[in-house]
Coordinates of C-alpha atoms in Angstrom, one line a residue:
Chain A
X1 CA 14.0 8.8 41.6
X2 CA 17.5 8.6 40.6
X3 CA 18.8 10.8 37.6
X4 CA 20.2 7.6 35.4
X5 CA 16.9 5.7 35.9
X6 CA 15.3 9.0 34.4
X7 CA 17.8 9.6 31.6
X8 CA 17.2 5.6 30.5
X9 CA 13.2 6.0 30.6
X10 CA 13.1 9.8 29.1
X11 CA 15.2 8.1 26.0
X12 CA 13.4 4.3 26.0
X13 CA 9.9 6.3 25.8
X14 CA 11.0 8.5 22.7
X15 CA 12.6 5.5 21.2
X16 CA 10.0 3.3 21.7
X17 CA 7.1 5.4 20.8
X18 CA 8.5 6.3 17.6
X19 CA 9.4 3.1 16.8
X20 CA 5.9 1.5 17.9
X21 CA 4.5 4.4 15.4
X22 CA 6.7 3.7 12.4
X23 CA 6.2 0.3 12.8
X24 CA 2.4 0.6 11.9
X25 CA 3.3 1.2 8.4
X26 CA 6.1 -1.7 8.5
X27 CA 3.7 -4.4 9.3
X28 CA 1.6 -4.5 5.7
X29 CA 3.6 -6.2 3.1
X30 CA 6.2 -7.7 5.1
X31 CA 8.3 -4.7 5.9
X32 CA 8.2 -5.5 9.6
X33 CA 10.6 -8.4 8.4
X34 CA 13.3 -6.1 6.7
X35 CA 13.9 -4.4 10.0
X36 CA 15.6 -7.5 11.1
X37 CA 18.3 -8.1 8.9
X38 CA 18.8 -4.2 9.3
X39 CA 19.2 -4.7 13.1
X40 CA 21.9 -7.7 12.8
X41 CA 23.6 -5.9 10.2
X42 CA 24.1 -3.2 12.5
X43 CA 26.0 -5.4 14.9
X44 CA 29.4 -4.8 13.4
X45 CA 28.8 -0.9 13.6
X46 CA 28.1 -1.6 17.0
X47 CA 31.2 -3.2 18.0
X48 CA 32.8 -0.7 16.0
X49 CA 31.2 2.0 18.7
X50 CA 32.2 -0.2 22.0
X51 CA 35.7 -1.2 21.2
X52 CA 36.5 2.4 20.5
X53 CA 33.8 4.3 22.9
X54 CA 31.8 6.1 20.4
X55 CA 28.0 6.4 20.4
X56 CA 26.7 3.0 19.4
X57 CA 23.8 4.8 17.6
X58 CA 26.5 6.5 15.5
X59 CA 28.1 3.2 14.6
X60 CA 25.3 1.2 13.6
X61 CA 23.5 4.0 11.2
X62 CA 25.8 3.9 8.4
X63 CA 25.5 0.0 8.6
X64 CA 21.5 0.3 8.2
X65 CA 22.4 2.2 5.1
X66 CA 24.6 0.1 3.5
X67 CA 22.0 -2.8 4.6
X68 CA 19.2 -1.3 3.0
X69 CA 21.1 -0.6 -0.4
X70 CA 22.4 -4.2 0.1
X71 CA 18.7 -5.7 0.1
X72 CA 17.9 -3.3 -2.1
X73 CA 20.7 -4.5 -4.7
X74 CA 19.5 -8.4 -3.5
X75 CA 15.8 -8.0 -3.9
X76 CA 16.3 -6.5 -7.5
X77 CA 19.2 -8.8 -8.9
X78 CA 18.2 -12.3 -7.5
X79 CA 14.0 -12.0 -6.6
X80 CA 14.4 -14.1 -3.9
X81 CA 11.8 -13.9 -1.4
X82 CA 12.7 -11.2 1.5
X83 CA 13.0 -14.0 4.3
X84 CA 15.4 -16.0 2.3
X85 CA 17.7 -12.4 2.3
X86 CA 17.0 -12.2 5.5
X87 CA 18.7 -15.2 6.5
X88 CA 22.0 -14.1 4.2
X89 CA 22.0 -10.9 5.2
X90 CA 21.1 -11.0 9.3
X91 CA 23.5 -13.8 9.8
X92 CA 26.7 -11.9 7.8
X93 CA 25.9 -9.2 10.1
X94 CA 26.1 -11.3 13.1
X95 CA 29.1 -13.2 11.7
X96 CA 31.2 -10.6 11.0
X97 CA 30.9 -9.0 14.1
X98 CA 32.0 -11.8 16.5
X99 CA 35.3 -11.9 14.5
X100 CA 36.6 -9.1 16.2
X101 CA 34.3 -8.2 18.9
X102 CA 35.3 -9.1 22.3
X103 CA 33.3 -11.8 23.4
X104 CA 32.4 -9.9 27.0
X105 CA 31.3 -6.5 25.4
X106 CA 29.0 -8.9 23.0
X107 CA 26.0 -8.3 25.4
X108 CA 26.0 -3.9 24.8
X109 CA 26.0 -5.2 21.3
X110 CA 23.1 -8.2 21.0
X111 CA 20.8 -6.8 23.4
X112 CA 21.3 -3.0 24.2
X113 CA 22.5 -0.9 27.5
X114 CA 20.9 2.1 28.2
X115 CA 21.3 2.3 31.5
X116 CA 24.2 4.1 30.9
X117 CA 23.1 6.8 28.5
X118 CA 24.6 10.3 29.2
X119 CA 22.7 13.5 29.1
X120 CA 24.1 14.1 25.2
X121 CA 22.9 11.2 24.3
X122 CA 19.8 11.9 25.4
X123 CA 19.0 14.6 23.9
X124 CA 19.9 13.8 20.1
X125 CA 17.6 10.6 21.0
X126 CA 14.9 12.9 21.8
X127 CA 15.5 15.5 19.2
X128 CA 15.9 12.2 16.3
X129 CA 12.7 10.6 17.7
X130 CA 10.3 13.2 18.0
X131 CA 11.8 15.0 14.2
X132 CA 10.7 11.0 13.3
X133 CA 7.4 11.3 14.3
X134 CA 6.8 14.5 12.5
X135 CA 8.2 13.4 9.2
X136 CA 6.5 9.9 9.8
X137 CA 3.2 12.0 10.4
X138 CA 3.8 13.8 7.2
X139 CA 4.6 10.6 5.0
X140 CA 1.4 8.6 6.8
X141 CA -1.5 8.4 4.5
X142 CA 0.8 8.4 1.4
X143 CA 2.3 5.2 2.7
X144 CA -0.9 4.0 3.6
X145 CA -2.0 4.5 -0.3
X146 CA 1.6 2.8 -1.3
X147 CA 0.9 -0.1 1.2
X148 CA -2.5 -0.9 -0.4
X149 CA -1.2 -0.3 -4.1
X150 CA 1.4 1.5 -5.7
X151 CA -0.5 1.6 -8.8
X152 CA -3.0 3.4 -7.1
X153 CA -1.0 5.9 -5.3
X154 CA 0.5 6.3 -8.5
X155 CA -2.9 7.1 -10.1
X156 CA -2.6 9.8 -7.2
X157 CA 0.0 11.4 -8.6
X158 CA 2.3 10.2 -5.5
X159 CA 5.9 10.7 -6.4
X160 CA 6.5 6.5 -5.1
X161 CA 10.5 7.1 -5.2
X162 CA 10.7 10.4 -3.0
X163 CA 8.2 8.9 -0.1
X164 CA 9.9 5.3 0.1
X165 CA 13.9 7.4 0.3
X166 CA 12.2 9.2 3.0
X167 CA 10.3 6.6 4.6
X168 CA 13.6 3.7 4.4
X169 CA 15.4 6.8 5.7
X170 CA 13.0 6.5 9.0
X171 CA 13.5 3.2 9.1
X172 CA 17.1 3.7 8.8
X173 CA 17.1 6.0 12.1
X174 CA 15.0 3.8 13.9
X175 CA 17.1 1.1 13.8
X176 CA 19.9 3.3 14.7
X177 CA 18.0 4.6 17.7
X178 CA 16.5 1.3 18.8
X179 CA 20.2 -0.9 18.7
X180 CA 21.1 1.3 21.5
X181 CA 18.2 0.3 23.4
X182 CA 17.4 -3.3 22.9
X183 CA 20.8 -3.9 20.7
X184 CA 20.6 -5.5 17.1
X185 CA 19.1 -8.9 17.9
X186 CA 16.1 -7.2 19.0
X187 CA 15.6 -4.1 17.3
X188 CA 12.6 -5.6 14.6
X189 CA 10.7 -6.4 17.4
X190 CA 10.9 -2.6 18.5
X191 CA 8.8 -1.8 15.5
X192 CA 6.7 -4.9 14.7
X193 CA 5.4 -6.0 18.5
X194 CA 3.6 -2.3 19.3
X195 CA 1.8 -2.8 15.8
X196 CA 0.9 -6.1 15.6
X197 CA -0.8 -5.8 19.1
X198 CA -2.3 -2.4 18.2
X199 CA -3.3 -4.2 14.9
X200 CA -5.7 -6.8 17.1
X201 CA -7.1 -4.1 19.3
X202 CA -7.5 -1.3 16.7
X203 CA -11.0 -0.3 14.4
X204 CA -9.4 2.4 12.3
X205 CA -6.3 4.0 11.3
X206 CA -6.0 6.7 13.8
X207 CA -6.3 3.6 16.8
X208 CA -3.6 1.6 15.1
X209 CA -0.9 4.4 14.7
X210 CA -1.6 6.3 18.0
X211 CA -2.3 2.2 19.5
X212 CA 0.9 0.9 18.3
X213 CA 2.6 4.2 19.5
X214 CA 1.1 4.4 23.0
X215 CA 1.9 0.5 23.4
X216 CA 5.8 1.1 22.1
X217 CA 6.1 3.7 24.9
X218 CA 4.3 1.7 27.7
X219 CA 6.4 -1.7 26.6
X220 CA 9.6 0.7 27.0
X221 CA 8.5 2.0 30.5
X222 CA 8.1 -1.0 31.9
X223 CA 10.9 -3.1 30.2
X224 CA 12.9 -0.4 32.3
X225 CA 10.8 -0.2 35.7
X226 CA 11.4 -3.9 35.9
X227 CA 15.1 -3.5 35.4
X228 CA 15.2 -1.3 38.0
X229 CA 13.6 -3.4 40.1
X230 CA 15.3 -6.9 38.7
X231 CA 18.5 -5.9 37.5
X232 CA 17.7 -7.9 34.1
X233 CA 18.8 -6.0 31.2
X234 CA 16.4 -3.7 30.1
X235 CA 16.3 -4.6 26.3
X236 CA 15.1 -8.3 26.8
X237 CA 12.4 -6.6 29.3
X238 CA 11.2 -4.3 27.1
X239 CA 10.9 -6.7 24.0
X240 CA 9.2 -9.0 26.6
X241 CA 6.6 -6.1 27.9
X242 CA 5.9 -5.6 24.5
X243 CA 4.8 -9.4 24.0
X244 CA 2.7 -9.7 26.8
X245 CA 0.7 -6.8 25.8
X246 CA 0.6 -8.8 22.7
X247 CA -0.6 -11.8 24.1
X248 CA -3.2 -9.7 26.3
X249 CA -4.4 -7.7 22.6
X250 CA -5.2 -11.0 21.4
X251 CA -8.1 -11.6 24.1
X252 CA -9.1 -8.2 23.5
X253 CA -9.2 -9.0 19.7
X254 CA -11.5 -6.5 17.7
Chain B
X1 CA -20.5 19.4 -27.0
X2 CA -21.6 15.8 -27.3
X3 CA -18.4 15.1 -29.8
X4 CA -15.7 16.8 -27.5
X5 CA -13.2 13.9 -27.5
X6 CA -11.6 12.9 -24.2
X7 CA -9.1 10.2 -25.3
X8 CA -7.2 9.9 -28.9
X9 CA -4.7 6.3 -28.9
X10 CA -2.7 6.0 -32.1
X11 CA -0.3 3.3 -32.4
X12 CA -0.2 2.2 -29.1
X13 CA 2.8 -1.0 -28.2
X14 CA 3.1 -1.7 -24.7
X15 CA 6.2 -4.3 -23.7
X16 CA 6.6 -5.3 -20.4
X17 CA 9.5 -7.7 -19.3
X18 CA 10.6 -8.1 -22.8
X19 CA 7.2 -9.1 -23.8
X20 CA 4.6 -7.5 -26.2
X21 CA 1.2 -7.1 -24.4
X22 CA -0.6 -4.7 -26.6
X23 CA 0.2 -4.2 -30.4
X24 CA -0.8 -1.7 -33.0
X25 CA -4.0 -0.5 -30.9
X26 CA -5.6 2.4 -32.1
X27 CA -9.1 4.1 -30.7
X28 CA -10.9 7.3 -29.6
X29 CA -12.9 7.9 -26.9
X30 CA -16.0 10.9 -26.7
X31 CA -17.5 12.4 -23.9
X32 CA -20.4 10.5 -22.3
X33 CA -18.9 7.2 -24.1
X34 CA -18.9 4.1 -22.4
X35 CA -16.0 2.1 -23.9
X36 CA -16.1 -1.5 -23.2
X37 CA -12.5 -3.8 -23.5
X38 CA -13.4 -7.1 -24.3
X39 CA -10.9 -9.9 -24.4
X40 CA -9.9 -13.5 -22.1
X41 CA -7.7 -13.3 -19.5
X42 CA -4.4 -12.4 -19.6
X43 CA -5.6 -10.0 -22.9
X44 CA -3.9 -7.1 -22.1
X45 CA -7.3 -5.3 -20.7
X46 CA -5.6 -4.4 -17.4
X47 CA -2.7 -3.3 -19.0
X48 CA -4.4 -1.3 -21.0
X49 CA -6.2 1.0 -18.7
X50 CA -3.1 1.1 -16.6
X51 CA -1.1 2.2 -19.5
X52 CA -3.5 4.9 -20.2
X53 CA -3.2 5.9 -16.3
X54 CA 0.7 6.4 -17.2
X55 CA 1.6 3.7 -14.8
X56 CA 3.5 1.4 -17.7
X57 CA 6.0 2.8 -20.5
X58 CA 4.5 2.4 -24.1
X59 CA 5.3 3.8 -27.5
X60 CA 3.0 5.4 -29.9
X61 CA 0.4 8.2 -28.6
X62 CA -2.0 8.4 -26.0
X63 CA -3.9 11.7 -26.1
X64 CA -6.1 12.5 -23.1
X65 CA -8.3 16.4 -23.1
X66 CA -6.6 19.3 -21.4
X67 CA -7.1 19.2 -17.7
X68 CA -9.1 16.3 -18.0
X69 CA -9.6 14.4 -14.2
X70 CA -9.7 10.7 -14.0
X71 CA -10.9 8.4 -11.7
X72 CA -9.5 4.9 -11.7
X73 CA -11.2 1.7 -10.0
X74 CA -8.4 -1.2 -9.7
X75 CA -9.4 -4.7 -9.4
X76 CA -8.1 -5.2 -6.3
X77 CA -6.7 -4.3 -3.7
X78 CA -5.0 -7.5 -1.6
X79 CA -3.1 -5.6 0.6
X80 CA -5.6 -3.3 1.7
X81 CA -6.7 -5.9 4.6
X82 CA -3.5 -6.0 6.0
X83 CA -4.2 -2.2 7.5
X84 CA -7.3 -1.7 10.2
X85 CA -9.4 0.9 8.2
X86 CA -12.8 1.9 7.8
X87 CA -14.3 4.1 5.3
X88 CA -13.4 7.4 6.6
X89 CA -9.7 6.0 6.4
X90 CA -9.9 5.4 3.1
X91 CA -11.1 7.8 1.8
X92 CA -9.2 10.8 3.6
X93 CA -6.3 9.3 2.0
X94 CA -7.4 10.7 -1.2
X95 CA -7.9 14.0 0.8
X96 CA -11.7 13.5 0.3
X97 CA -13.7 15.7 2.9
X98 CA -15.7 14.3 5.3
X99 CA -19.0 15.6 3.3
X100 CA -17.8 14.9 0.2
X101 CA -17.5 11.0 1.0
X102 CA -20.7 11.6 2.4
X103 CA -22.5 12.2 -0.6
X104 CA -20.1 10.4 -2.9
X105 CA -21.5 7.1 -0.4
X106 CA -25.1 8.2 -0.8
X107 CA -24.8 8.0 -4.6
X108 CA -23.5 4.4 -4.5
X109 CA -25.8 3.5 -2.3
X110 CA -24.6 3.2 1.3
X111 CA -25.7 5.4 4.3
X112 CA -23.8 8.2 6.5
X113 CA -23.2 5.5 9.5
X114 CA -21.6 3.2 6.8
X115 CA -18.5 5.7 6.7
X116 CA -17.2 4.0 10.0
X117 CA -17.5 0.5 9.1
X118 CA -14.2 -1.3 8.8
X119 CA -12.9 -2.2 5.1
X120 CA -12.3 -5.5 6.3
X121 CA -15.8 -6.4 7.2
X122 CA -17.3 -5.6 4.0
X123 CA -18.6 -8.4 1.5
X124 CA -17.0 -8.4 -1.8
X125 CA -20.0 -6.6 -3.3
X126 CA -20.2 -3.8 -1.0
X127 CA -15.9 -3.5 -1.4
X128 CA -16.6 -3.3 -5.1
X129 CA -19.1 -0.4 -4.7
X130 CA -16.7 1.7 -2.1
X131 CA -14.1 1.3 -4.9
X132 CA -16.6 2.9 -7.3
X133 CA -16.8 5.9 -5.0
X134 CA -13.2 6.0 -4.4
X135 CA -12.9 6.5 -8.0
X136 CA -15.5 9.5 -8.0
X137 CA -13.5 11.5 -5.2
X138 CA -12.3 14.9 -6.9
X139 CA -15.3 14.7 -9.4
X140 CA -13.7 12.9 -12.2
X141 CA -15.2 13.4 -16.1
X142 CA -14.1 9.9 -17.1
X143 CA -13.5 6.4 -14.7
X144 CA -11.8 4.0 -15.5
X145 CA -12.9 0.4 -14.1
X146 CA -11.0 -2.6 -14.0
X147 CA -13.8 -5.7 -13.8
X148 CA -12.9 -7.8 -10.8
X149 CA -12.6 -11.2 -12.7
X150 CA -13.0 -13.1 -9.7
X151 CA -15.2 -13.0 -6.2
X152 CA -17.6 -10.9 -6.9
X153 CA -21.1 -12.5 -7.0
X154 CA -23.4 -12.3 -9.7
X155 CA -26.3 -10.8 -8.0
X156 CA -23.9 -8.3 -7.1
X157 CA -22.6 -7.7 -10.2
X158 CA -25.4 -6.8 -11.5
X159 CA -26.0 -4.0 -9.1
X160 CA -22.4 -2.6 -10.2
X161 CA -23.7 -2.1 -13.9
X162 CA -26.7 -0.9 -12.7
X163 CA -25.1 1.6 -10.5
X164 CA -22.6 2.2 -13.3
X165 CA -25.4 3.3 -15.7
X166 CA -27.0 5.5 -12.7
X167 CA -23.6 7.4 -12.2
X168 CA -22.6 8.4 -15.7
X169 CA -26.1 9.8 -16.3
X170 CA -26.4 11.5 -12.6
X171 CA -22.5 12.7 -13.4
X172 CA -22.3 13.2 -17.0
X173 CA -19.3 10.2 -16.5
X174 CA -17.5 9.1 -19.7
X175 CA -16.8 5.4 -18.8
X176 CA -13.6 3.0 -20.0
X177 CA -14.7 -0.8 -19.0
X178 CA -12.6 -3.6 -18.6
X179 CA -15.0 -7.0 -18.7
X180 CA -14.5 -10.6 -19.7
X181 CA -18.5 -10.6 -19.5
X182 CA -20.1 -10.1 -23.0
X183 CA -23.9 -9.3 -21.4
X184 CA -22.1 -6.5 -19.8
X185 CA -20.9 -5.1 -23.4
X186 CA -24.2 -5.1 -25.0
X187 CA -26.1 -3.5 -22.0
X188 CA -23.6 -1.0 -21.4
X189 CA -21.7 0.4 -23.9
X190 CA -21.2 2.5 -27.0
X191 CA -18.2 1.4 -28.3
X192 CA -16.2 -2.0 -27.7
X193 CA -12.2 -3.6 -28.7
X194 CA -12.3 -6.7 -28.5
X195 CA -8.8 -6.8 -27.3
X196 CA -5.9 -10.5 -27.4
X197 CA -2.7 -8.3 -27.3
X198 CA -3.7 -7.1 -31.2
X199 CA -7.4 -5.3 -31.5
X200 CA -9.6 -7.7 -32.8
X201 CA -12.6 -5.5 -33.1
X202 CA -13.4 -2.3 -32.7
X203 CA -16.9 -0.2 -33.0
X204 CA -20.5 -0.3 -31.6
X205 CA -21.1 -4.0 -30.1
X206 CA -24.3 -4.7 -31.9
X207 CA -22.0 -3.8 -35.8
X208 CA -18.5 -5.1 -34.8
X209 CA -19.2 -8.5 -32.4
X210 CA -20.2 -11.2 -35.1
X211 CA -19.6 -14.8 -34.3
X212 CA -16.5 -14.7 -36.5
X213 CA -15.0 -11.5 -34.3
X214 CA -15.3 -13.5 -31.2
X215 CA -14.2 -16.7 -32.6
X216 CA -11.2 -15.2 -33.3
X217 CA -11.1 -13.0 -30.0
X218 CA -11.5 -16.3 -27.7
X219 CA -10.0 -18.9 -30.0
X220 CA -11.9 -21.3 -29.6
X221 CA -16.0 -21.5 -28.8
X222 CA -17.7 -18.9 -27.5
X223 CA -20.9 -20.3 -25.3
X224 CA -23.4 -17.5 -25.8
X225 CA -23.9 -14.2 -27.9
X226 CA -26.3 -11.5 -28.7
X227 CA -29.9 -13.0 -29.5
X228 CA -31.6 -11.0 -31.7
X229 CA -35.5 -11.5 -30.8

């Protein structure tokens, strides 16, 4: 097996099973959604990373801040339903980018490249993925509670503010980590896809997490076994793995 | 110890969004009281308990015993389908052990196999009753309970005050009520406010709910009240 093949699968199957575990707790109440506008907003932190050879990862993270803040400021100010944001914020992102980004690096940028990754890069992947799961693990049930109701987590005595800074902060990451892979078009289908499929197969808690997890890893080895074997880029395969397990969840519907 | 207060209110004002939802509410509550909160929707009942749960800013005093443990039952919870969980789920998220919930099921009803059933399969009723047991996690001395005002049928409801009754004598529970359902206030409680933002009323039922105090409470006619045989 070649080395780069191994370097793009060791860092797809972090990514992507991190993602596919976050993503369980993004699915109630919509949040699934807000990874998208995060992921297109990334795009001009992208470009920023190809046109001057930086890690892409490293570009897009600050952008995922400034998005969240920027839905954040939105959501408060206006109370406009999240998919109406969506639409204003996603498509700045995406405009602003092709103002300045060459047209022929636009692919690294819209739908990821890691066939290229370098051994660095693979190891802060791994290192930021697996530290996600372990904080994610942490924040878990609390979220859970928060997901259902706040009032009632507050009831609990659940300091609300300090678990949703931590748990944006993952989500912050994971976009970071998952533009690289399958770029910002595609980095809400990272998290949502592995959970919703995990969702339809899935009796209890521990299923879905570990479900949406295992599926996020499996989507990403295969999206990039078949771009060994196709040449395709391996972003679009991976989002596309992730579907058809979707598709094949829903016969196996619980 | 039967006068031991758990709960003083003095003054209590609770705005929200530059609206006043509870004025000038004042009430004490004893241990092994059942409080009922009377009132039509859209009363300020919900607000209420929540208020007293700290969950909403308010001026004027609320007063709850030292180390006093509550247990709150919420209306509902739509967002709690959204998430595949069954009853073990649930209730570990409230750190409950797994023998605990055991017991805490047994006393509201349901057997040990229940505990892996799936939230979202339950009927309304049987939702209603895991809430209940939620709300006993931790051993609380007083539960609050928010009256589901809709979907809950009456056959089932009746087991809930039933069961109500059963726990606050089997747990020495001090209960605070929210109901729209006046049969519920004369069968359960010691004390009632008849709550529309101001109090209305506020003493035993039997004393303080005349004709006139409900009049006023519901503005307009009030279909049935206490027949005195």
């Amino acid at each position: 097996m070649d080395n780069q093949f191994l370097l793009s699968l060791i860092v797809g199957i972090s990514v992507g099973g991190a993602a596919g575990y976050l993503g369980s707790l993004m699915l109630s109440r919509r949040m699934a959604l807000v990874a998208g506008p995060l992921g297109h907003l990334t795009l001009p932190g992208i470009a920023l990373g190809l046109m001057y050879g930086f890690d892409v990862s490293l570009g897009a993270f600050p952008f995922v801040i400034f998005g969240i803040v920027l839905i954040w400021l939105f959501e408060m100010k206006t109370k406009l339903p999240m998919e109406a944001l969506t639409a204003v914020v996603f498509a700045s992102g995406v405009a602003i980018t092709f103002l300045f980004l060459p047209i022929e690096q636009a692919e690294a940028a819209l739908v990821g490249d890691i066939s290229r990754v370098r051994h660095a890069e693979v190891i802060i992947s791994v290192v930021l993925a697996l530290s996600l799961f372990f904080v994610v693990r942490k924040i878990y049930s609390k979220i859970v509670l928060m997901n259902i109701s706040e009032e009632l987590a507050l009831s609990e005595k659940i300091n609300i503010k300090t678990y949703n800074l931590i748990y944006l902060g993952a989500i912050a990451l994971i976009v970071a980590l998952g533009v690289k892979m399958v770029g910002g078009l595609l980095a809400a289908a990272l998290v949502a896809i592995p959970a919703s499929a995990a969702r339809n197969l899935s009796r209890n808690l521990a299923q879905y997490a570990f479900g949406a997890m295992i599926i996020g890893i499996l989507s990403s080895f295969l999206g990039i076994f078949f771009f060994k074997l196709t040449g395709f880029p391996a972003g679009p395969l991976i989002i596309l793995m992730g579907t058809l397990i979707f598709i094949i969840s829903i016969i196996f519907r619980k | 110890m039967e006068n031991e207060f758990i709960l003083k209110v003095r003054n209590l004002n609770v705005r929200l969004d530059h609206q006043s939802i509870i004025e000038n509410l004042s009430f004490e509550v004893k241990r092994g009281d059942a409080l009922t909160i009377l009132g039509p929707n859209g009363a300020g009942k919900s607000v209420l308990l929540k208020t007293l749960l700290g969950l909403f800013p308010y001026k004027g005093e609320i007063e709850w015993a030292k180390a006093i443990k509550i247990g709150y039952v919420p209306q509902r919870l739509p967002f709690i389908k959204d998430i595949p969980l069954n009853i073990k789920d649930f209730f570990n998220l409230k750190e409950s052990t797994e023998r605990e919930t055991e017991t805490i099921l047994n006393s509201v009803g349901f057997q040990e196999n229940f505990l892996w059933r799936k939230i979202g399969d339950l009927s309304s009723g049987q939702f209603q009753r895991v809430l209940i047991a939620w709300g006993l996690v931790g051993n609380p001395q007083v539960l609050l309970f928010d009256e589901p005002t809709t979907g809950v049928d009456i056959s089932a409801e009746e087991t809930i005050y039933n069961l109500l009754v059963k726990l606050k004598r089997e747990r020495d529970l001090t209960i605070v009520l929210v109901t729209h359902d006046l049969s519920v206030v004369y069968k359960f409680s010691t004390n009632v406010i008849c709550l529309n933002r101001q109090p209305i009323c506020y003493g035993p039922p039997q004393e303080v709910l005349t004709p006139e105090s409900l009049q006023i409470l519901y503005g307009g006619e009030v279909k049935y009240y206490q027949h005195k045989h």
